[in-house]
Short mmCIF file of C-alpha atoms in Angstrom, two decimals:
data_model
loop_
_atom_site.label_atom_id
_atom_site.label_comp_id
_atom_site.label_asym_id
_atom_site.label_seq_id
_atom_site.Cartn_x
_atom_site.Cartn_y
_atom_site.Cartn_z
CA LYS Q 1 24.52 12.86 -34.45
CA ASN Q 2 25.70 11.39 -31.21
CA GLU Q 3 23.12 12.19 -27.99
CA VAL Q 4 26.23 12.92 -26.05
CA GLU Q 5 28.77 15.26 -27.57
CA GLN Q 6 32.23 16.35 -26.11
CA SER Q 7 34.33 19.51 -26.96
CA PRO Q 8 37.59 19.47 -26.97
CA GLN Q 9 38.04 15.84 -28.36
CA ASN Q 10 42.45 16.49 -27.61
CA LEU Q 11 43.39 18.89 -24.89
CA THR Q 12 46.84 19.83 -24.10
CA ALA Q 13 47.60 22.20 -21.26
CA GLN Q 14 50.76 23.43 -19.47
CA GLU Q 15 50.96 22.30 -15.78
CA GLY Q 16 49.08 25.32 -13.82
CA GLU Q 17 46.68 25.95 -16.53
CA PHE Q 18 42.74 26.11 -15.82
CA ILE Q 19 40.99 23.46 -18.19
CA THR Q 20 37.19 23.14 -18.99
CA ILE Q 21 35.96 19.97 -20.93
CA ASN Q 22 32.51 20.77 -22.11
CA CYS Q 23 29.66 18.33 -22.54
CA SER Q 24 26.21 18.53 -24.49
CA TYR Q 25 23.56 16.16 -25.14
CA SER Q 26 20.24 15.82 -26.57
CA VAL Q 27 18.24 13.72 -25.01
CA GLY Q 28 16.05 14.05 -21.72
CA ILE Q 29 18.54 13.14 -18.79
CA SER Q 30 18.01 12.19 -15.10
CA ALA Q 31 21.61 13.08 -13.83
CA LEU Q 32 24.89 13.65 -15.87
CA HIS Q 33 28.59 11.66 -14.95
CA TRP Q 34 31.73 12.95 -15.31
CA LEU Q 35 34.64 9.83 -15.34
CA GLN Q 36 37.82 9.93 -15.45
CA GLN Q 37 39.82 7.10 -17.09
CA HIS Q 38 43.78 6.75 -16.90
CA PRO Q 39 45.62 5.04 -19.65
CA GLY Q 40 45.10 1.01 -19.40
CA GLY Q 41 42.91 2.19 -16.58
CA GLY Q 42 39.53 1.30 -14.82
CA ILE Q 43 36.83 4.32 -14.52
CA VAL Q 44 36.80 6.61 -11.75
CA SER Q 45 33.47 8.31 -11.68
CA LEU Q 46 34.15 11.41 -10.65
CA PHE Q 47 31.01 13.58 -10.44
CA MET Q 48 27.38 12.76 -10.82
CA LEU Q 49 25.09 16.17 -11.63
CA SER Q 50 21.49 16.37 -11.86
CA SER Q 51 21.78 20.25 -10.80
CA GLY Q 52 23.60 22.90 -10.12
CA LYS Q 53 27.45 22.71 -9.45
CA LYS Q 54 29.73 19.99 -7.25
CA LYS Q 55 33.32 20.49 -6.68
CA HIS Q 56 36.15 18.16 -5.43
CA GLY Q 57 39.09 19.62 -4.76
CA ARG Q 58 40.66 21.12 -7.90
CA LEU Q 59 37.84 19.84 -10.11
CA ILE Q 60 34.80 21.19 -10.25
CA ALA Q 61 31.68 20.31 -12.50
CA THR Q 62 28.59 22.09 -13.52
CA ILE Q 63 25.10 21.78 -15.51
CA ASN Q 64 22.77 23.82 -17.26
CA ILE Q 65 19.30 21.28 -17.50
CA GLN Q 66 17.57 24.10 -19.96
CA GLU Q 67 20.42 24.33 -21.78
CA LYS Q 68 21.79 20.66 -21.81
CA HIS Q 69 25.19 21.45 -21.20
CA SER Q 70 27.69 20.78 -18.66
CA SER Q 71 31.53 21.63 -17.83
CA LEU Q 72 33.97 20.13 -16.31
CA HIS Q 73 37.04 22.36 -15.40
CA ILE Q 74 40.01 21.76 -13.52
CA THR Q 75 42.27 24.68 -11.65
CA ALA Q 76 46.01 24.27 -11.07
CA SER Q 77 46.39 21.72 -13.77
CA HIS Q 78 48.48 18.99 -13.09
CA PRO Q 79 50.39 16.42 -14.81
CA ARG Q 80 48.88 13.59 -13.12
CA ASP Q 81 45.45 14.65 -14.15
CA SER Q 82 46.53 13.56 -17.47
CA ALA Q 83 43.13 11.00 -18.39
CA VAL Q 84 40.59 10.70 -20.91
CA TYR Q 85 37.62 12.27 -19.49
CA ILE Q 86 34.40 11.02 -20.20
CA CYS Q 87 30.79 12.49 -20.08
CA ALA Q 88 27.70 10.10 -19.46
CA VAL Q 89 23.90 10.95 -18.86
CA ASN Q 90 21.46 8.95 -17.51
CA ARG Q 91 19.07 8.80 -20.47
CA ARG Q 92 14.95 8.31 -19.52
CA VAL Q 93 13.63 5.91 -21.70
CA GLY Q 94 10.02 5.48 -21.10
CA GLY Q 95 9.75 5.57 -16.88
CA ALA Q 96 13.11 3.88 -16.87
CA THR Q 97 16.10 6.05 -16.15
CA ASN Q 98 19.20 4.10 -15.73
CA LYS Q 99 20.57 3.62 -19.42
CA LEU Q 100 24.18 5.60 -19.66
CA ILE Q 101 24.90 7.23 -23.01
CA PHE Q 102 28.65 7.93 -23.22
CA GLY Q 103 30.22 10.74 -24.96
CA THR Q 104 33.28 10.07 -26.54
CA GLY Q 105 35.73 11.29 -24.10
CA THR Q 106 38.25 14.50 -24.07
CA LEU Q 107 41.72 13.17 -24.17
CA LEU Q 108 43.66 15.56 -22.03
CA ALA Q 109 47.70 15.25 -21.51
CA VAL Q 110 49.11 18.39 -18.95
CA GLN Q 111 52.92 18.44 -19.60
CA PRO Q 112 55.03 20.20 -16.85
CA GLU J 1 32.41 1.13 2.28
CA ALA J 2 33.77 -1.47 -0.38
CA GLY J 3 32.87 0.04 -3.93
CA VAL J 4 32.37 -2.37 -7.06
CA THR J 5 34.50 -5.09 -7.61
CA GLN J 6 35.54 -7.39 -10.87
CA SER J 7 37.15 -10.02 -11.38
CA PRO J 8 39.38 -11.20 -13.18
CA THR J 9 41.49 -8.33 -13.34
CA HIS J 10 42.82 -9.38 -16.91
CA LEU J 11 41.52 -13.02 -18.66
CA ILE J 12 43.16 -14.33 -21.62
CA LYS J 13 41.13 -16.57 -24.01
CA THR J 14 41.39 -17.86 -27.09
CA ARG J 15 38.74 -17.54 -30.03
CA GLY J 16 36.17 -19.99 -29.65
CA GLN J 17 36.44 -20.46 -25.89
CA GLN J 18 33.66 -18.61 -23.31
CA ALA J 19 34.86 -16.14 -20.88
CA THR J 20 32.70 -15.09 -17.46
CA LEU J 21 33.77 -12.12 -16.01
CA ARG J 22 31.99 -11.30 -12.14
CA CYS J 23 30.98 -8.27 -10.56
CA SER J 24 30.05 -7.59 -6.68
CA PRO J 25 27.94 -4.47 -6.23
CA ILE J 26 28.33 -1.94 -3.55
CA SER J 27 26.33 -3.24 -0.16
CA GLY J 28 22.39 -2.12 -0.64
CA HIS J 29 22.42 -1.86 -4.57
CA THR J 30 20.35 -3.74 -6.39
CA SER J 31 21.03 -2.98 -10.25
CA VAL J 32 24.39 -3.85 -11.66
CA TYR J 33 25.44 -2.68 -14.88
CA TRP J 34 27.73 -3.95 -17.72
CA TYR J 35 29.86 -2.08 -20.43
CA GLN J 36 32.50 -2.60 -23.01
CA GLN J 37 34.63 -0.48 -24.29
CA ALA J 38 37.02 -1.98 -27.00
CA LEU J 39 40.08 -0.72 -28.22
CA GLY J 40 39.44 2.64 -30.43
CA LEU J 41 35.71 2.82 -29.34
CA GLY J 42 33.66 4.51 -26.32
CA LEU J 43 31.61 2.77 -23.70
CA GLN J 44 28.92 1.23 -24.84
CA PHE J 45 25.76 -0.20 -22.93
CA LEU J 46 25.64 -3.97 -22.25
CA LEU J 47 23.33 -5.05 -19.66
CA TRP J 48 21.19 -4.21 -16.77
CA TYR J 49 19.94 -6.51 -14.24
CA ASP J 50 18.17 -5.05 -11.48
CA GLU J 51 16.38 -7.75 -8.62
CA GLY J 52 17.76 -10.90 -10.57
CA GLU J 53 16.22 -9.81 -13.90
CA GLU J 54 17.71 -8.86 -16.90
CA ARG J 55 16.18 -5.24 -17.64
CA ASN J 56 17.63 -3.79 -20.62
CA ARG J 57 20.03 -5.23 -23.09
CA GLY J 58 22.24 -3.20 -25.86
CA ASN J 59 23.23 -4.07 -29.32
CA PHE J 60 25.38 -6.96 -28.38
CA PRO J 61 24.65 -10.53 -30.28
CA PRO J 62 23.27 -13.35 -28.25
CA ARG J 63 26.48 -14.39 -27.23
CA PHE J 64 26.85 -11.75 -24.57
CA SER J 65 24.61 -13.02 -21.61
CA GLY J 66 24.80 -12.64 -17.94
CA ARG J 67 22.71 -13.28 -14.29
CA GLN J 68 22.02 -11.71 -11.40
CA PHE J 69 22.56 -13.73 -8.19
CA PRO J 70 20.02 -13.38 -4.91
CA ASN J 71 23.17 -11.44 -3.65
CA TYR J 72 23.00 -9.11 -6.47
CA SER J 73 26.66 -9.80 -7.82
CA SER J 74 26.44 -10.59 -11.46
CA GLU J 75 28.50 -12.54 -14.08
CA LEU J 76 28.95 -11.67 -17.78
CA ASN J 77 28.97 -14.68 -20.07
CA VAL J 78 30.80 -14.09 -23.52
CA ASN J 79 30.62 -17.56 -25.80
CA ALA J 80 32.21 -18.80 -28.89
CA LEU J 81 34.41 -15.85 -28.12
CA GLU J 82 35.91 -13.73 -31.30
CA LEU J 83 38.69 -11.48 -31.52
CA GLU J 84 37.16 -8.05 -31.66
CA ASP J 85 35.59 -9.22 -28.01
CA SER J 86 39.06 -8.09 -26.83
CA ALA J 87 38.12 -4.94 -24.52
CA LEU J 88 38.18 -3.64 -21.04
CA TYR J 89 34.56 -4.74 -19.34
CA LEU J 90 32.91 -2.52 -17.23
CA CYS J 91 30.96 -2.92 -14.29
CA ALA J 92 28.56 -0.72 -11.95
CA SER J 93 26.27 -1.06 -9.49
CA GLY J 94 23.76 1.80 -8.32
CA GLY J 95 20.44 2.65 -8.24
CA PRO J 96 17.79 5.10 -9.83
CA GLY J 97 20.43 8.00 -11.71
CA GLU J 98 23.57 6.87 -9.95
CA GLN J 99 25.85 4.41 -11.20
CA TYR J 100 29.08 3.88 -9.42
CA PHE J 101 31.75 1.91 -11.50
CA GLY J 102 34.56 -1.03 -10.74
CA PRO J 103 38.06 -1.20 -12.00
CA GLY J 104 37.17 -3.44 -14.69
CA THR J 105 38.50 -6.64 -16.30
CA ARG J 106 40.57 -6.49 -19.71
CA LEU J 107 39.72 -9.33 -21.70
CA THR J 108 42.03 -10.31 -24.38
CA VAL J 109 41.30 -12.91 -26.99
CA THR J 110 43.66 -14.02 -28.96
#
């Protein structure tokens, strides 16, 4: 079983829809990241969370440390949001917290 | 503030050659991380350097090595290249609990 699980793996939405991508993890963490990767492109860091909720434009990320779960929401989705969204956690390894473990990603396609 | 930079953007090598990838962290960051994203696979942790020393290493053969310079920039070296080394190599810099990613170097081995 992967230490970081994302769902769904693939998601197709119509422009304007509200989108939710979920991430669950099974290890102790110090922070959780949401990353965006466009086809053939590099990775952009969207959010880094250790508690609560963050908002940037149409993107909202929440984390529940007790339930070991995070969600990424996209409001009023647009075709340019089409990308792979990756959840990654900073795993606590002994005293070190810098090792990142990645989920397999969610491929989002927003159709006009 | 400049972000994490990587060079080159693309690199084409033939099997058996060596590849050198470079990364410059965000000013003030002492840690540099390297990740590999091979085609069809997720991101995999490769190496973590901090203050000039290798702190942690992922499950990769010794052909993958690197170093961190006094200015905290880093090189990733891949020796005896194999076809399956073709991948996007990402560098990130940061401190405890935070990592900021560079745009990546796409290595193609033919």
